[in-house]
Amino acid sequence: MKKIEAIIKPFKLDEVKDALDKLGIHGLTVTEVRGYGRQKGHVEAYRGVEYQVQFNSKVKLEVVVPDDLAQKAVTAIRETANTGNIGDGKIFIYDLADVVRIRTGETGDQAI
């Protein structure tokens, strides 16, 4: 099993969710996050005054998939979240030792 974390632009969330649904991946956790990478924030203006925004708003998706779906999920996220502009995000892939469904006690792929 793999855990996939993706940091993407917020307006791409629905498209990525739909792409994962088409693969049969339905469990997804979404967190609103803020951070910066190479772009180091940006300048905004409010009431005529410019100020530096050091952290950009993003969303973090977390999904757990069987090994055979991992690469398809990564490809779907990458292709759907890509705008071609700086700040499109990152995808992190982790190996999972086990998963336990609290309600039933199921483990492994059955718990996903």
JSON list of C-alpha atoms in Angstrom, two decimals:
[
{"chain": "A", "resi": 1, "resn": "MET", "atom": "CA", "xyz": [0.00, 0.00, 0.00]},
{"chain": "A", "resi": 2, "resn": "LYS", "atom": "CA", "xyz": [1.05, 3.56, -0.68]},
{"chain": "A", "resi": 3, "resn": "LYS", "atom": "CA", "xyz": [0.11, 6.87, 0.89]},
{"chain": "A", "resi": 4, "resn": "ILE", "atom": "CA", "xyz": [0.12, 9.70, -1.61]},
{"chain": "A", "resi": 5, "resn": "GLU", "atom": "CA", "xyz": [0.27, 13.30, -0.41]},
{"chain": "A", "resi": 6, "resn": "ALA", "atom": "CA", "xyz": [-0.13, 16.06, -2.96]},
{"chain": "A", "resi": 7, "resn": "ILE", "atom": "CA", "xyz": [0.19, 19.79, -2.40]},
{"chain": "A", "resi": 8, "resn": "ILE", "atom": "CA", "xyz": [-1.78, 21.54, -5.15]},
{"chain": "A", "resi": 9, "resn": "LYS", "atom": "CA", "xyz": [-3.43, 24.84, -6.01]},
{"chain": "A", "resi": 10, "resn": "PRO", "atom": "CA", "xyz": [-6.90, 25.09, -4.41]},
{"chain": "A", "resi": 11, "resn": "PHE", "atom": "CA", "xyz": [-8.79, 25.71, -7.66]},
{"chain": "A", "resi": 12, "resn": "LYS", "atom": "CA", "xyz": [-7.57, 22.33, -9.00]},
{"chain": "A", "resi": 13, "resn": "LEU", "atom": "CA", "xyz": [-9.09, 20.31, -6.14]},
{"chain": "A", "resi": 14, "resn": "ASP", "atom": "CA", "xyz": [-12.38, 19.36, -7.83]},
{"chain": "A", "resi": 15, "resn": "GLU", "atom": "CA", "xyz": [-10.65, 18.30, -11.04]},
{"chain": "A", "resi": 16, "resn": "VAL", "atom": "CA", "xyz": [-8.17, 16.11, -9.15]},
{"chain": "A", "resi": 17, "resn": "LYS", "atom": "CA", "xyz": [-10.97, 14.56, -7.07]},
{"chain": "A", "resi": 18, "resn": "ASP", "atom": "CA", "xyz": [-12.91, 13.73, -10.25]},
{"chain": "A", "resi": 19, "resn": "ALA", "atom": "CA", "xyz": [-9.80, 12.18, -11.85]},
{"chain": "A", "resi": 20, "resn": "LEU", "atom": "CA", "xyz": [-9.24, 9.98, -8.78]},
{"chain": "A", "resi": 21, "resn": "ASP", "atom": "CA", "xyz": [-12.94, 8.99, -8.73]},
{"chain": "A", "resi": 22, "resn": "LYS", "atom": "CA", "xyz": [-12.59, 7.75, -12.32]},
{"chain": "A", "resi": 23, "resn": "LEU", "atom": "CA", "xyz": [-9.81, 5.41, -11.12]},
{"chain": "A", "resi": 24, "resn": "GLY", "atom": "CA", "xyz": [-12.05, 4.02, -8.38]},
{"chain": "A", "resi": 25, "resn": "ILE", "atom": "CA", "xyz": [-10.26, 5.92, -5.60]},
{"chain": "A", "resi": 26, "resn": "HIS", "atom": "CA", "xyz": [-12.94, 7.36, -3.36]},
{"chain": "A", "resi": 27, "resn": "GLY", "atom": "CA", "xyz": [-11.34, 7.96, 0.06]},
{"chain": "A", "resi": 28, "resn": "LEU", "atom": "CA", "xyz": [-9.59, 11.32, 0.26]},
{"chain": "A", "resi": 29, "resn": "THR", "atom": "CA", "xyz": [-8.51, 13.70, 3.00]},
{"chain": "A", "resi": 30, "resn": "VAL", "atom": "CA", "xyz": [-8.10, 17.40, 2.18]},
{"chain": "A", "resi": 31, "resn": "THR", "atom": "CA", "xyz": [-6.39, 20.00, 4.36]},
{"chain": "A", "resi": 32, "resn": "GLU", "atom": "CA", "xyz": [-6.00, 23.70, 3.68]},
{"chain": "A", "resi": 33, "resn": "VAL", "atom": "CA", "xyz": [-2.31, 24.55, 4.06]},
{"chain": "A", "resi": 34, "resn": "ARG", "atom": "CA", "xyz": [0.01, 27.50, 3.51]},
{"chain": "A", "resi": 35, "resn": "GLY", "atom": "CA", "xyz": [3.63, 27.47, 2.44]},
{"chain": "A", "resi": 36, "resn": "TYR", "atom": "CA", "xyz": [6.17, 28.50, -0.12]},
{"chain": "A", "resi": 37, "resn": "GLY", "atom": "CA", "xyz": [8.71, 26.94, -2.40]},
{"chain": "A", "resi": 38, "resn": "ARG", "atom": "CA", "xyz": [10.98, 28.54, -4.93]},
{"chain": "A", "resi": 39, "resn": "GLN", "atom": "CA", "xyz": [8.49, 31.33, -5.61]},
{"chain": "A", "resi": 40, "resn": "LYS", "atom": "CA", "xyz": [8.97, 32.75, -2.07]},
{"chain": "A", "resi": 41, "resn": "GLY", "atom": "CA", "xyz": [5.49, 34.28, -1.91]},
{"chain": "A", "resi": 42, "resn": "HIS", "atom": "CA", "xyz": [4.20, 37.25, -3.86]},
{"chain": "A", "resi": 43, "resn": "VAL", "atom": "CA", "xyz": [3.26, 40.93, -3.58]},
{"chain": "A", "resi": 44, "resn": "GLU", "atom": "CA", "xyz": [-0.38, 42.00, -3.19]},
{"chain": "A", "resi": 45, "resn": "ALA", "atom": "CA", "xyz": [-2.03, 45.38, -2.88]},
{"chain": "A", "resi": 46, "resn": "TYR", "atom": "CA", "xyz": [-4.75, 46.28, -0.41]},
{"chain": "A", "resi": 47, "resn": "ARG", "atom": "CA", "xyz": [-6.24, 49.80, -0.39]},
{"chain": "A", "resi": 48, "resn": "GLY", "atom": "CA", "xyz": [-3.31, 51.10, -2.38]},
{"chain": "A", "resi": 49, "resn": "VAL", "atom": "CA", "xyz": [-0.64, 49.65, -0.10]},
{"chain": "A", "resi": 50, "resn": "GLU", "atom": "CA", "xyz": [1.58, 46.83, -1.33]},
{"chain": "A", "resi": 51, "resn": "TYR", "atom": "CA", "xyz": [2.60, 44.10, 1.06]},
{"chain": "A", "resi": 52, "resn": "GLN", "atom": "CA", "xyz": [4.54, 40.86, 0.79]},
{"chain": "A", "resi": 53, "resn": "VAL", "atom": "CA", "xyz": [2.61, 37.60, 1.16]},
{"chain": "A", "resi": 54, "resn": "GLN", "atom": "CA", "xyz": [5.24, 35.07, 2.23]},
{"chain": "A", "resi": 55, "resn": "PHE", "atom": "CA", "xyz": [3.03, 31.99, 2.37]},
{"chain": "A", "resi": 56, "resn": "ASN", "atom": "CA", "xyz": [0.75, 30.91, -0.48]},
{"chain": "A", "resi": 57, "resn": "SER", "atom": "CA", "xyz": [-2.54, 29.08, 0.11]},
{"chain": "A", "resi": 58, "resn": "LYS", "atom": "CA", "xyz": [-2.60, 25.49, -1.11]},
{"chain": "A", "resi": 59, "resn": "VAL", "atom": "CA", "xyz": [-4.49, 22.30, -0.37]},
{"chain": "A", "resi": 60, "resn": "LYS", "atom": "CA", "xyz": [-2.94, 19.02, 0.72]},
{"chain": "A", "resi": 61, "resn": "LEU", "atom": "CA", "xyz": [-4.58, 15.81, -0.48]},
{"chain": "A", "resi": 62, "resn": "GLU", "atom": "CA", "xyz": [-3.91, 12.54, 1.28]},
{"chain": "A", "resi": 63, "resn": "VAL", "atom": "CA", "xyz": [-5.00, 9.24, -0.21]},
{"chain": "A", "resi": 64, "resn": "VAL", "atom": "CA", "xyz": [-4.09, 5.61, 0.51]},
{"chain": "A", "resi": 65, "resn": "VAL", "atom": "CA", "xyz": [-4.13, 3.20, -2.43]},
{"chain": "A", "resi": 66, "resn": "PRO", "atom": "CA", "xyz": [-3.12, -0.38, -3.17]},
{"chain": "A", "resi": 67, "resn": "ASP", "atom": "CA", "xyz": [0.32, -0.73, -4.80]},
{"chain": "A", "resi": 68, "resn": "ASP", "atom": "CA", "xyz": [-1.19, -1.49, -8.22]},
{"chain": "A", "resi": 69, "resn": "LEU", "atom": "CA", "xyz": [-3.09, 1.85, -8.29]},
{"chain": "A", "resi": 70, "resn": "ALA", "atom": "CA", "xyz": [-0.31, 4.07, -6.95]},
{"chain": "A", "resi": 71, "resn": "GLN", "atom": "CA", "xyz": [1.32, 5.05, -10.24]},
{"chain": "A", "resi": 72, "resn": "LYS", "atom": "CA", "xyz": [-2.05, 5.64, -11.92]},
{"chain": "A", "resi": 73, "resn": "ALA", "atom": "CA", "xyz": [-3.10, 7.88, -9.03]},
{"chain": "A", "resi": 74, "resn": "VAL", "atom": "CA", "xyz": [0.15, 9.86, -9.17]},
{"chain": "A", "resi": 75, "resn": "THR", "atom": "CA", "xyz": [-0.19, 10.30, -12.92]},
{"chain": "A", "resi": 76, "resn": "ALA", "atom": "CA", "xyz": [-3.82, 11.43, -12.59]},
{"chain": "A", "resi": 77, "resn": "ILE", "atom": "CA", "xyz": [-2.93, 13.98, -9.91]},
{"chain": "A", "resi": 78, "resn": "ARG", "atom": "CA", "xyz": [0.09, 15.30, -11.82]},
{"chain": "A", "resi": 79, "resn": "GLU", "atom": "CA", "xyz": [-1.70, 15.66, -15.14]},
{"chain": "A", "resi": 80, "resn": "THR", "atom": "CA", "xyz": [-4.84, 17.19, -13.62]},
{"chain": "A", "resi": 81, "resn": "ALA", "atom": "CA", "xyz": [-3.14, 19.63, -11.20]},
{"chain": "A", "resi": 82, "resn": "ASN", "atom": "CA", "xyz": [-0.61, 20.84, -13.78]},
{"chain": "A", "resi": 83, "resn": "THR", "atom": "CA", "xyz": [-1.09, 24.42, -14.99]},
{"chain": "A", "resi": 84, "resn": "GLY", "atom": "CA", "xyz": [2.44, 24.82, -16.32]},
{"chain": "A", "resi": 85, "resn": "ASN", "atom": "CA", "xyz": [3.09, 27.70, -13.91]},
{"chain": "A", "resi": 86, "resn": "ILE", "atom": "CA", "xyz": [5.38, 27.96, -10.92]},
{"chain": "A", "resi": 87, "resn": "GLY", "atom": "CA", "xyz": [3.74, 26.78, -7.70]},
{"chain": "A", "resi": 88, "resn": "ASP", "atom": "CA", "xyz": [1.80, 23.84, -9.16]},
{"chain": "A", "resi": 89, "resn": "GLY", "atom": "CA", "xyz": [2.87, 21.77, -6.15]},
{"chain": "A", "resi": 90, "resn": "LYS", "atom": "CA", "xyz": [4.50, 18.50, -5.22]},
{"chain": "A", "resi": 91, "resn": "ILE", "atom": "CA", "xyz": [3.52, 14.85, -4.82]},
{"chain": "A", "resi": 92, "resn": "PHE", "atom": "CA", "xyz": [5.00, 12.66, -2.07]},
{"chain": "A", "resi": 93, "resn": "ILE", "atom": "CA", "xyz": [4.69, 8.85, -2.06]},
{"chain": "A", "resi": 94, "resn": "TYR", "atom": "CA", "xyz": [5.16, 6.76, 1.09]},
{"chain": "A", "resi": 95, "resn": "ASP", "atom": "CA", "xyz": [5.15, 3.01, 1.74]},
{"chain": "A", "resi": 96, "resn": "LEU", "atom": "CA", "xyz": [2.62, 1.96, 4.40]},
{"chain": "A", "resi": 97, "resn": "ALA", "atom": "CA", "xyz": [3.18, -0.98, 6.69]},
{"chain": "A", "resi": 98, "resn": "ASP", "atom": "CA", "xyz": [-0.50, -1.46, 7.48]},
{"chain": "A", "resi": 99, "resn": "VAL", "atom": "CA", "xyz": [-3.93, 0.18, 7.68]},
{"chain": "A", "resi": 100, "resn": "VAL", "atom": "CA", "xyz": [-6.64, -0.65, 10.21]},
{"chain": "A", "resi": 101, "resn": "ARG", "atom": "CA", "xyz": [-10.30, 0.30, 9.81]},
{"chain": "A", "resi": 102, "resn": "ILE", "atom": "CA", "xyz": [-11.46, 1.30, 13.27]},
{"chain": "A", "resi": 103, "resn": "ARG", "atom": "CA", "xyz": [-15.11, 0.28, 12.89]},
{"chain": "A", "resi": 104, "resn": "THR", "atom": "CA", "xyz": [-14.55, -3.31, 11.68]},
{"chain": "A", "resi": 105, "resn": "GLY", "atom": "CA", "xyz": [-10.95, -4.09, 12.55]},
{"chain": "A", "resi": 106, "resn": "GLU", "atom": "CA", "xyz": [-10.17, -4.92, 8.91]},
{"chain": "A", "resi": 107, "resn": "THR", "atom": "CA", "xyz": [-6.52, -4.50, 7.94]},
{"chain": "A", "resi": 108, "resn": "GLY", "atom": "CA", "xyz": [-4.47, -4.10, 4.79]},
{"chain": "A", "resi": 109, "resn": "ASP", "atom": "CA", "xyz": [-6.12, -3.53, 1.42]},
{"chain": "A", "resi": 110, "resn": "GLN", "atom": "CA", "xyz": [-9.55, -4.43, 2.86]},
{"chain": "A", "resi": 111, "resn": "ALA", "atom": "CA", "xyz": [-9.28, -1.44, 5.22]},
{"chain": "A", "resi": 112, "resn": "ILE", "atom": "CA", "xyz": [-8.75, 1.04, 2.39]}
]
